[in-house]
Coordinates of C-alpha atoms in Angstrom, one line a residue:
X1286 CA 27.2 174.1 87.2
X1287 CA 30.8 174.6 86.9
X1288 CA 31.5 172.5 90.0
X1289 CA 29.4 169.6 88.7
X1290 CA 31.1 169.6 85.4
X1291 CA 34.5 169.6 87.1
X1292 CA 33.4 166.6 89.3
X1293 CA 32.1 164.7 86.2
X1294 CA 35.4 165.3 84.4
X1295 CA 37.4 164.1 87.4
X1296 CA 35.3 160.9 87.7
X1297 CA 35.9 160.2 84.0
X1298 CA 39.6 160.6 84.3
X1299 CA 39.7 158.4 87.4
X1300 CA 37.6 155.7 85.8
X1301 CA 39.9 155.8 82.7
X1302 CA 43.0 155.4 84.8
X1303 CA 41.3 152.4 86.6
X1304 CA 40.5 150.8 83.3
X1305 CA 44.1 151.2 82.1
X1306 CA 45.3 149.7 85.3
X1307 CA 43.0 146.7 85.0
X1308 CA 44.1 146.2 81.4
X1309 CA 47.8 146.3 82.4
X1310 CA 47.1 143.8 85.2
X1311 CA 45.3 141.5 82.8
X1312 CA 48.1 141.7 80.3
X1313 CA 50.8 141.1 82.9
X1314 CA 48.9 138.1 84.4
X1315 CA 48.3 136.6 81.0
X1316 CA 52.0 136.9 80.1
X1317 CA 53.0 135.2 83.3
X1318 CA 50.5 132.4 82.8
X1319 CA 51.6 131.9 79.2
X1320 CA 55.3 131.8 80.0
X1321 CA 54.6 129.3 82.8
X1322 CA 52.8 127.1 80.4
X1323 CA 55.6 127.3 77.8
X1324 CA 58.2 126.3 80.4
X1325 CA 56.0 123.4 81.6
X1326 CA 55.3 122.3 78.1
X1327 CA 59.0 122.4 77.2
X1328 CA 59.9 120.4 80.3
X1329 CA 57.2 117.8 79.8
X1330 CA 57.4 117.8 76.0
X1331 CA 59.2 114.5 75.8
X1332 CA 56.4 112.8 77.7
X1333 CA 53.2 114.1 76.0
X1334 CA 54.6 115.5 72.7
X1335 CA 54.6 112.2 70.8
X1336 CA 51.0 111.5 71.9
X1337 CA 49.8 115.0 70.8
X1338 CA 51.6 114.8 67.5
X1339 CA 50.6 111.2 66.8
X1340 CA 47.7 112.1 64.5
X1341 CA 49.6 115.0 62.8
X1342 CA 51.0 114.7 59.3
X1343 CA 54.2 112.6 59.2
X1344 CA 56.0 115.4 57.3
X1345 CA 55.9 117.6 60.4
X1346 CA 56.9 114.9 62.9
X1347 CA 59.6 112.9 61.1
X1348 CA 61.2 115.7 59.0
X1349 CA 61.5 118.0 62.0
X1350 CA 63.0 115.2 64.0
X1351 CA 65.5 114.5 61.2
X1352 CA 66.5 118.1 61.0
X1353 CA 67.0 118.2 64.8
X1354 CA 69.1 115.0 64.7
X1355 CA 71.3 116.5 62.0
X1356 CA 71.9 119.7 64.0
X1357 CA 72.2 118.4 67.5
X1358 CA 74.3 115.2 68.1
X1359 CA 72.8 112.9 70.6
X1360 CA 75.3 111.8 73.3
X1361 CA 74.4 108.6 75.1
X1362 CA 74.8 109.0 78.9
X1363 CA 77.3 106.5 80.4
X1364 CA 75.7 103.6 82.0
X1365 CA 76.9 103.4 85.6
X1366 CA 76.8 100.1 87.6
X1367 CA 74.4 100.1 90.5
X1368 CA 75.9 101.0 93.9
X1369 CA 76.7 98.1 96.1
X1370 CA 75.0 98.6 99.5
X1371 CA 76.9 97.2 102.5
X1372 CA 77.6 98.1 106.1
X1373 CA 80.8 100.2 106.1
X1374 CA 83.3 98.8 108.6
X1375 CA 85.6 101.9 108.4
X1376 CA 88.0 103.7 106.0
X1377 CA 91.2 102.4 104.4
X1378 CA 93.9 104.9 103.4
X1379 CA 96.9 103.7 101.4
X1380 CA 100.2 105.3 100.4
X1381 CA 101.7 103.5 97.4
X1382 CA 105.4 103.1 97.0
X1383 CA 107.6 102.7 93.9
X1384 CA 107.3 103.5 90.3
X1385 CA 104.1 103.8 88.2
X1386 CA 103.6 100.1 87.5
X1387 CA 104.4 98.9 91.0
X1388 CA 101.9 101.4 92.3
X1389 CA 99.4 100.3 89.6
X1390 CA 99.5 96.7 90.8
X1391 CA 99.3 97.9 94.4
X1392 CA 96.1 99.9 93.7
X1393 CA 94.5 96.8 92.3
X1394 CA 95.4 94.8 95.4
X1395 CA 94.1 97.6 97.7
X1396 CA 90.8 97.8 95.9
X1397 CA 90.3 94.0 96.3
X1398 CA 91.2 94.2 100.0
X1399 CA 88.8 97.1 100.6
X1400 CA 86.1 95.1 98.8
X1401 CA 86.6 92.0 101.0
X1402 CA 86.8 94.0 104.2
X1403 CA 83.6 96.0 103.4
X1404 CA 85.3 99.3 104.0
X1405 CA 85.5 102.6 102.2
X1406 CA 88.7 103.2 100.2
X1407 CA 90.1 106.6 100.0
X1408 CA 91.7 107.4 96.6
X1409 CA 95.3 106.1 96.9
X1410 CA 98.2 108.5 97.5
X1411 CA 101.1 108.1 95.0
X1412 CA 104.7 107.9 96.0
X1413 CA 106.5 111.3 95.9
X1414 CA 109.6 110.4 97.9
X1415 CA 111.2 107.7 95.7
X1416 CA 114.2 108.1 93.4
X1417 CA 112.1 109.8 90.7
X1418 CA 110.5 112.3 93.1
X1419 CA 107.5 112.7 90.9
X1420 CA 104.9 115.1 92.5
X1421 CA 102.0 113.7 90.5
X1422 CA 98.7 113.0 92.3
X1423 CA 96.4 110.2 91.4
X1424 CA 94.2 112.4 89.3
X1425 CA 97.2 113.7 87.4
X1426 CA 97.7 110.2 85.9
X1427 CA 94.4 108.3 86.2
X1428 CA 90.8 109.3 85.5
X1429 CA 89.8 109.5 89.1
X1430 CA 86.0 109.9 88.4
X1431 CA 86.0 106.9 86.1
X1432 CA 87.9 104.9 88.8
X1433 CA 85.3 105.7 91.4
X1434 CA 82.2 105.2 89.3
X1435 CA 83.3 102.1 87.5
X1436 CA 83.8 100.3 90.7
X1437 CA 80.8 101.5 92.6
X1438 CA 79.1 98.1 92.4
X1439 CA 82.1 96.6 94.3
X1440 CA 83.4 99.1 96.8
X1441 CA 82.8 102.7 97.9
X1442 CA 85.7 105.0 97.0
X1443 CA 86.0 108.6 98.2
X1444 CA 88.4 111.3 97.1
X1445 CA 89.1 112.2 100.7
X1446 CA 88.1 111.4 104.2
X1447 CA 84.8 112.8 105.6
X1448 CA 85.4 116.1 107.6
X1449 CA 84.8 114.4 111.0
X1450 CA 87.6 111.9 110.3
X1451 CA 90.0 114.4 108.9
X1452 CA 90.3 115.9 112.3
X1453 CA 91.1 112.5 113.8
X1454 CA 93.9 112.1 111.1
X1455 CA 95.3 115.5 111.9
X1456 CA 95.4 114.6 115.6
X1457 CA 97.1 111.2 114.8
X1458 CA 94.2 109.2 116.1
X1459 CA 94.5 106.6 113.3
X1460 CA 96.5 103.5 112.9
X1461 CA 99.4 103.4 110.4
X1462 CA 101.0 100.1 109.5
X1463 CA 102.8 98.2 106.8
X1464 CA 100.9 95.0 105.9
X1465 CA 102.7 91.7 105.6
X1466 CA 104.1 90.9 102.2
X1467 CA 102.5 88.3 100.0
X1468 CA 99.6 87.8 102.5
X1469 CA 96.5 85.8 102.0
X1470 CA 93.2 87.7 102.0
X1471 CA 92.4 86.0 105.4
X1472 CA 95.3 88.0 106.9
X1473 CA 93.2 91.2 106.3
X1474 CA 89.8 89.8 106.9
X1475 CA 89.7 87.1 109.5
X1476 CA 90.6 87.1 113.1
X1477 CA 92.6 83.9 113.6
X1478 CA 94.5 84.6 116.9
X1479 CA 93.0 81.6 118.6
X1480 CA 94.3 79.4 115.8
X1481 CA 97.7 81.1 116.1
X1482 CA 97.7 80.5 119.9
X1483 CA 96.8 76.8 119.4
X1484 CA 99.7 76.4 117.0
X1485 CA 102.0 78.1 119.4
X1486 CA 100.9 75.8 122.3
X1487 CA 101.5 72.8 120.2
X1488 CA 104.9 74.1 119.2
X1489 CA 106.0 74.8 122.8
X1490 CA 104.6 71.5 124.3
X1491 CA 106.2 69.5 121.4
X1492 CA 109.6 71.0 122.4
X1493 CA 109.4 70.0 126.1
X1494 CA 108.1 73.3 127.6
X1495 CA 106.2 73.1 130.8
X1496 CA 102.6 74.2 130.6
X1497 CA 103.4 77.2 132.9
X1498 CA 106.2 78.3 130.7
X1499 CA 103.9 78.1 127.7
X1500 CA 101.3 80.3 129.2
X1501 CA 103.9 82.7 130.4
X1502 CA 105.0 83.2 126.9
X1503 CA 101.4 83.5 125.8
X1504 CA 100.8 86.3 128.3
X1505 CA 103.9 88.1 127.0
X1506 CA 102.8 87.4 123.5
X1507 CA 99.3 88.8 123.9
X1508 CA 100.6 92.0 125.6
X1509 CA 103.5 92.9 123.3
X1510 CA 103.2 91.2 120.0
X1511 CA 99.5 91.2 119.1
X1512 CA 99.3 95.0 118.9
X1513 CA 102.1 94.9 116.4
X1514 CA 102.8 93.1 113.2
X1515 CA 104.5 89.7 112.7
X1516 CA 108.0 89.1 113.9
X1517 CA 108.7 87.8 110.4
X1518 CA 107.8 91.1 108.8
X1519 CA 109.4 93.8 111.1
X1520 CA 109.4 97.2 109.5
X1521 CA 112.5 99.2 108.9
X1522 CA 111.7 101.8 111.5
X1523 CA 113.8 102.2 114.6
X1524 CA 110.9 101.5 117.0
X1525 CA 110.1 98.2 115.3
X1526 CA 113.8 97.1 115.4
X1527 CA 113.9 97.9 119.2
X1528 CA 110.7 96.0 119.7
X1529 CA 112.1 93.0 117.8
X1530 CA 115.3 93.0 119.8
X1531 CA 113.4 93.2 123.1
X1532 CA 111.0 90.4 122.1
X1533 CA 113.8 88.1 121.0
X1534 CA 115.8 88.8 124.2
X1535 CA 112.7 88.2 126.4
X1536 CA 111.9 84.9 124.7
X1537 CA 115.6 83.8 124.9
X1538 CA 115.6 84.4 128.7
X1539 CA 112.3 82.8 129.2
X1540 CA 112.9 79.7 127.2
X1541 CA 116.4 79.0 128.4
X1542 CA 115.8 79.8 132.0
X1543 CA 113.9 76.4 132.2
X1544 CA 116.0 73.3 131.5
X1545 CA 112.9 71.4 130.1
X1546 CA 112.3 74.0 127.4
X1547 CA 114.2 73.1 124.2
X1548 CA 113.0 75.7 121.7
X1549 CA 115.8 76.4 119.2
X1550 CA 116.6 80.1 119.0
X1551 CA 116.3 79.9 115.2
X1552 CA 112.8 78.7 115.5
X1553 CA 111.6 81.7 117.5
X1554 CA 111.3 83.8 114.4
X1555 CA 109.3 81.2 112.5
X1556 CA 106.6 80.7 115.2
X1557 CA 103.3 82.0 113.9
X1558 CA 103.2 84.9 116.4
X1559 CA 101.2 87.1 114.0
X1560 CA 97.6 87.8 114.8
X1561 CA 95.7 88.9 111.8
X1562 CA 94.3 92.3 112.8
X1563 CA 93.7 94.6 109.9
X1564 CA 89.9 94.5 110.0
X1565 CA 89.7 94.6 113.8
X1566 CA 92.0 97.7 113.7
X1567 CA 89.8 99.4 111.2
X1568 CA 86.8 98.7 113.4
X1569 CA 88.6 100.1 116.4
X1570 CA 90.3 103.2 114.9
X1571 CA 87.7 103.8 112.1
X1572 CA 90.7 104.7 109.8
X1573 CA 93.7 102.6 109.1
X1574 CA 96.5 103.8 106.9
X1575 CA 98.7 101.2 105.0
X1576 CA 102.0 102.9 104.3
X1577 CA 103.5 100.2 102.1
X1578 CA 101.5 98.5 99.4
X1579 CA 104.0 96.6 97.1
X1580 CA 103.3 92.9 96.8
X1581 CA 101.0 92.8 99.9
X1582 CA 98.6 90.3 98.4
X1583 CA 99.5 86.7 97.5
X1584 CA 99.7 85.7 93.8
X1585 CA 97.9 82.4 94.3
X1586 CA 95.3 80.7 96.5
X1587 CA 92.9 83.6 96.5
X1588 CA 89.1 83.4 95.8
X1589 CA 88.3 83.5 92.1
X1590 CA 86.1 86.6 92.5
X1591 CA 89.0 88.5 94.2
X1592 CA 91.4 87.6 91.4
X1593 CA 88.9 88.8 88.8
X1594 CA 88.4 92.0 90.7
X1595 CA 92.2 92.6 90.6
X1596 CA 92.0 92.2 86.8
X1597 CA 88.9 94.5 86.5
X1598 CA 90.7 97.3 88.3
X1599 CA 93.8 96.8 86.2
X1600 CA 92.3 96.5 82.8
X1601 CA 89.2 98.7 83.1
X1602 CA 89.0 101.0 86.1
X1603 CA 92.6 102.3 85.9
X1604 CA 92.2 104.5 82.9
X1605 CA 94.7 107.2 82.2
X1606 CA 93.6 110.8 82.0
X1607 CA 92.3 112.1 78.7
X1608 CA 95.5 114.2 78.1
X1609 CA 97.7 111.1 78.5
X1610 CA 95.5 108.9 76.5
X1611 CA 95.3 111.3 73.5
X1612 CA 99.0 111.9 73.5
X1613 CA 99.7 108.2 73.7
X1614 CA 97.4 107.5 70.8
X1615 CA 99.1 110.2 68.8
X1616 CA 102.4 108.5 69.3
X1617 CA 100.9 105.2 68.2
X1618 CA 99.4 106.8 65.1
X1619 CA 102.7 108.4 64.1
X1620 CA 104.4 105.0 64.4
X1621 CA 101.7 103.2 62.5
X1622 CA 102.1 105.5 59.6
X1623 CA 105.5 104.0 59.0
X1624 CA 104.6 100.4 59.4
X1625 CA 104.9 97.9 62.2
X1626 CA 106.9 98.7 65.3
X1627 CA 108.6 97.0 68.2
X1628 CA 108.7 98.4 71.7
X1629 CA 112.0 97.8 73.5
X1630 CA 111.8 98.3 77.2
X1631 CA 115.6 98.9 77.6
X1632 CA 116.0 99.2 81.3
X1633 CA 119.5 100.4 81.1
X1634 CA 119.1 103.5 83.2
X1635 CA 121.2 105.0 85.9
X1636 CA 118.9 104.2 88.8
X1637 CA 118.5 100.6 87.7
X1638 CA 122.2 100.0 87.3
X1639 CA 123.0 101.7 90.7
X1640 CA 120.3 99.7 92.5
X1641 CA 121.2 96.4 91.0
X1642 CA 125.0 96.9 91.0
X1643 CA 125.2 95.8 87.4
X1644 CA 128.2 97.5 85.7
X1645 CA 128.8 95.4 82.6
X1646 CA 130.4 97.6 79.9
X1647 CA 130.8 100.6 82.2
X1648 CA 134.2 102.3 82.5
X1649 CA 135.9 103.0 85.8
X1650 CA 134.4 106.5 86.3
X1651 CA 130.9 105.2 85.6
X1652 CA 131.3 102.3 88.1
X1653 CA 132.4 104.8 90.8
X1654 CA 129.4 107.1 90.0
X1655 CA 126.9 104.2 90.2
X1656 CA 128.5 103.0 93.5
X1657 CA 128.2 106.5 95.1
X1658 CA 124.6 106.7 94.0
X1659 CA 123.8 103.3 95.6
X1660 CA 125.3 104.4 98.9
X1661 CA 123.3 107.7 98.7
X1662 CA 120.0 106.0 99.1
X1663 CA 119.7 104.3 102.5
X1664 CA 116.6 102.3 101.6
X1665 CA 118.6 100.5 98.9
X1666 CA 119.9 97.9 101.4
X1667 CA 122.4 95.9 99.2
X1668 CA 125.6 98.0 99.0
X1669 CA 128.4 95.6 98.1
X1670 CA 127.5 93.8 94.9
X1671 CA 129.5 91.5 92.6
X1672 CA 128.4 92.6 89.2
X1673 CA 129.8 89.6 87.4
X1674 CA 128.1 87.0 89.6
X1675 CA 124.8 88.9 89.5
X1676 CA 125.0 89.0 85.7
X1677 CA 125.7 85.2 85.5
X1678 CA 122.6 84.6 87.6
X1679 CA 120.5 86.5 85.1
X1680 CA 119.8 89.3 87.6
X1681 CA 121.1 92.2 85.5
X1682 CA 119.3 94.0 82.7
X1683 CA 120.8 93.3 79.3
X1684 CA 123.2 95.9 78.0
X1685 CA 122.4 97.7 74.7
X1686 CA 125.1 95.6 73.1
X1687 CA 123.7 92.3 74.4
X1688 CA 120.2 93.4 73.4
X1689 CA 121.4 94.0 69.8
X1690 CA 122.9 90.5 69.5
X1691 CA 119.7 89.0 70.9
X1692 CA 117.4 90.8 68.5
X1693 CA 119.6 89.9 65.5
X1694 CA 119.7 86.2 66.7
X1695 CA 115.9 86.2 66.8
X1696 CA 115.7 87.4 63.2
X1697 CA 114.0 90.7 64.1
X1698 CA 113.8 92.7 60.8
X1699 CA 116.5 95.4 60.8
X1700 CA 114.1 97.7 59.0
X1701 CA 111.5 97.6 61.7
X1702 CA 110.9 100.7 63.9
X1703 CA 112.1 100.2 67.4
X1704 CA 110.5 102.5 70.0
X1705 CA 112.7 102.9 73.1
X1706 CA 110.4 102.8 76.2
X1707 CA 112.7 104.0 78.8
X1708 CA 114.3 107.1 80.4
X1709 CA 117.8 108.3 79.5
X1710 CA 120.1 105.4 78.7
X1711 CA 123.2 105.4 80.8
X1712 CA 126.2 106.1 78.7
X1713 CA 124.2 107.9 76.1
X1714 CA 125.0 107.6 72.4
X1715 CA 128.2 105.7 73.1
X1716 CA 126.3 102.8 74.5
X1717 CA 123.5 103.0 72.0
X1718 CA 125.8 103.1 68.9
X1719 CA 125.8 99.3 68.4
X1720 CA 122.0 99.1 68.5
X1721 CA 121.5 102.1 66.3
X1722 CA 123.9 100.7 63.7
X1723 CA 122.0 97.4 63.5
X1724 CA 118.5 98.9 63.8
X1725 CA 118.7 102.5 62.3
X1726 CA 115.0 103.2 62.9
X1727 CA 115.3 103.9 66.6
X1728 CA 112.7 106.3 67.8
X1729 CA 111.7 107.9 71.2
X1730 CA 108.7 109.9 72.2
X1731 CA 111.0 112.9 72.5
X1732 CA 111.7 112.6 68.7
X1733 CA 108.2 111.9 67.5
X1734 CA 106.6 114.7 69.5
X1735 CA 107.2 118.4 69.7
X1736 CA 108.8 119.8 72.8
X1737 CA 105.6 121.7 73.5
X1738 CA 103.7 118.4 73.6
X1739 CA 105.8 117.1 76.5
X1740 CA 106.2 120.4 78.3
X1741 CA 103.6 119.4 80.9
X1742 CA 105.2 116.0 81.4
X1743 CA 108.7 117.2 82.3
X1744 CA 109.9 116.1 85.7
X1745 CA 106.9 113.8 86.0
X1746 CA 108.4 110.4 85.4
X1747 CA 105.2 108.5 86.1
X1748 CA 103.3 110.4 83.5
X1749 CA 106.1 109.8 81.0
X1750 CA 105.9 106.1 81.9
X1751 CA 102.2 106.2 81.3
X1752 CA 102.8 107.2 77.7
X1753 CA 105.3 104.4 77.3
X1754 CA 102.7 102.0 78.7
X1755 CA 100.1 102.9 76.1
X1756 CA 102.6 102.5 73.3
X1757 CA 103.8 99.2 74.7
X1758 CA 100.3 97.8 74.7
X1759 CA 99.7 98.8 71.1
X1760 CA 103.0 97.5 69.7
X1761 CA 103.4 94.6 67.3
X1762 CA 106.1 93.1 69.5
X1763 CA 107.1 94.0 73.1
X1764 CA 110.6 93.1 74.3
X1765 CA 111.7 93.9 77.9
X1766 CA 115.4 93.5 78.7
X1767 CA 114.6 93.2 82.5
X1768 CA 111.7 91.7 84.4
X1769 CA 110.8 94.8 86.4
X1770 CA 107.4 96.0 87.2
X1771 CA 106.6 97.6 83.9
X1772 CA 107.7 94.4 82.0
X1773 CA 105.5 92.2 84.1
X1774 CA 102.4 94.4 84.1
X1775 CA 102.6 95.1 80.4
X1776 CA 103.1 91.4 79.7
X1777 CA 100.0 90.5 81.6
X1778 CA 98.0 93.3 79.9
X1779 CA 99.1 92.1 76.5
X1780 CA 98.0 88.6 77.4
X1781 CA 94.6 90.0 78.3
X1782 CA 94.4 91.8 75.0
X1783 CA 94.7 88.5 73.1
X1784 CA 98.2 87.2 73.8
X1785 CA 100.0 89.8 71.8
X1786 CA 103.6 88.9 71.0
X1787 CA 105.8 89.5 73.9
X1788 CA 109.3 88.1 73.9
X1789 CA 110.4 87.2 77.4
X1790 CA 114.2 87.0 77.4
X1791 CA 116.0 84.3 79.4
X1792 CA 118.8 86.5 80.6
X1793 CA 120.7 83.8 82.6
X1794 CA 120.8 81.6 79.5
X1795 CA 121.5 84.4 77.1
X1796 CA 124.6 85.8 78.9
X1797 CA 126.3 82.4 78.7
X1798 CA 125.5 82.2 75.0
X1799 CA 126.7 85.7 74.4
X1800 CA 129.9 85.1 76.2
X1801 CA 130.5 81.9 74.3
X1802 CA 129.8 83.7 71.0
X1803 CA 132.1 86.7 71.9
X1804 CA 134.9 84.2 72.8
X1805 CA 134.5 82.4 69.5
X1806 CA 133.2 79.2 71.0
X1807 CA 130.0 79.4 69.0
X1808 CA 129.5 80.4 65.4
X1809 CA 126.8 82.9 64.5
X1810 CA 124.5 80.2 63.2
X1811 CA 125.0 78.1 66.3
X1812 CA 124.4 81.1 68.5
X1813 CA 121.2 82.2 66.6
X1814 CA 119.8 78.7 66.6
X1815 CA 120.3 78.3 70.4
X1816 CA 118.7 81.7 71.1
X1817 CA 115.6 80.9 69.0
X1818 CA 115.2 77.4 70.5
X1819 CA 115.4 78.9 74.1
X1820 CA 112.7 81.4 73.4
X1821 CA 110.3 79.3 71.3
X1822 CA 107.9 79.1 74.2
X1823 CA 108.6 82.6 75.6
X1824 CA 106.4 84.7 73.2
X1825 CA 103.5 85.5 75.5
X1826 CA 101.5 82.5 74.6
X1827 CA 99.0 80.8 77.0
X1828 CA 100.6 78.9 79.8
X1829 CA 99.9 78.1 83.5
X1830 CA 101.2 80.4 86.1
X1831 CA 104.2 78.9 87.9
X1832 CA 103.4 78.4 91.6
X1833 CA 106.1 77.8 94.2
X1834 CA 104.7 77.4 97.7
X1835 CA 106.4 79.5 100.4
X1836 CA 108.6 81.2 97.8
X1837 CA 106.4 83.9 96.3
X1838 CA 109.3 86.0 95.0
X1839 CA 110.4 83.2 92.8
X1840 CA 107.0 82.2 91.4
X1841 CA 105.2 83.9 88.5
X1842 CA 103.8 87.3 89.4
X1843 CA 100.0 87.4 89.2
X1844 CA 99.9 90.5 87.1
X1845 CA 102.3 89.0 84.5
X1846 CA 100.0 86.1 83.9
X1847 CA 96.5 86.6 85.3
X1848 CA 95.2 83.3 83.9
X1849 CA 91.9 83.5 85.9
X1850 CA 90.9 86.5 83.7
X1851 CA 92.1 85.2 80.3
X1852 CA 89.9 83.8 77.6
X1853 CA 91.4 80.4 76.7
X1854 CA 90.1 77.4 78.6
X1855 CA 92.5 75.7 81.0
X1856 CA 93.0 72.8 78.6
X1857 CA 94.7 75.2 76.2
X1858 CA 97.2 76.3 78.8
X1859 CA 100.5 74.4 78.9
X1860 CA 102.3 73.8 82.1
X1861 CA 105.7 75.3 82.7

């Protein structure tokens, strides 16, 4: 009896533990199922929620939504353009040279070139070896993600080469070259060697060369010249100079060894020996590195779509970083609080004066200092410069004293704020005294902002120039004293923004008037009247871009007047 009772008790305990285990399993399973349903319903709520709640009282649906809208701000996702799908011909790497605005224009050109070659562009490398020695990377100045995504419907842009090609670059199995200055897009895209050869044959035969001599030159030409760039655009490297000398000597011996051949020596350099080869090189090497990018695309004669793409990159894709944009807007806000303001791009800085050789108003010690600096930089090719002649030709920046007379002659309000968009003015307060006396409201970013605001911009001249660029665009009047890259690019951008007032100074005419006034040949009224008359049509108003065939350096720069991208119709544009 006792054994049976013990067995019954044991079975009851065992069945009770089983029941508890089943109950625990049921609860656990139910919890898992419920949580899974909650997660699924939360995820799919936007799809079925409105349908389920459609018949419910409006107080629940609308009021709840209103409360949620008040508490949680709804941020619209940026709309990205669709990706352009194309067969990739290879990768284009570019190293920009020069200051910020020279590099800015070059980036626009390189994007357009990459688009028309159907290649992938690697985010451009900025110049770190120029006079300013700015270590800034692309992403330190421009919003790199916006740059890439905003242009995805035109060209594929990557931050760096794919890993398999990085190894090729490390081993040097890529082609590095400087493209020819002011080239047509066909130089980059089309293979026109046959056309070049035909021109050369016509040239030789027209100068009395025997057919065997002509083909001998062509054999030499195809072996030695085609793999390199044009004879008319030899790079500064020692190897290219040696090649150029060897080519010239070979052609001289070849042509003058036959009495029938009468090719003038001076014509050898003008023969179209260049074989356009950029795209074929990309297809051969997979990666081509362009190590110079300034003015490598012609101003005129390009397809309309290419010109508009250059504008799109300049005015939309190249957006400064958030830090630079916010600080620039703060400077503009501080200026606006005190009324209208004029931005004076006073390019009277040490590097500009040393490079140009302009020493008007400098003392003997300063002239010697500028000369030493010019000789210290071997890539500044012009060493012996006549400052007076250069000034008379209008090739020097206006001095602070000359600028003061010009602004007064143009009736610029002496009470207006003048923001100096420049680095340190050479000569300091001594040279700025005349301008400060006539226009006492001179300001700089270093005065408007706290030192802590500019701490991260120190020793980064391109980032400082970006701040000046933003302020220059927003100013009521923009006056550059020299037609450098910043003056030209800002001028074009202000045209795009609605032809904002930009006074483009005629320096060659001005220096003559200023000299006459200083010598007493002109009264103040005569001087002022002449200055106003000379600049009546130089206020940034619509006009046609000046085109000078075969002399691109002397014609209007595309980025100073991108008329293909401006609003007014062509009948509103006046010819120059």
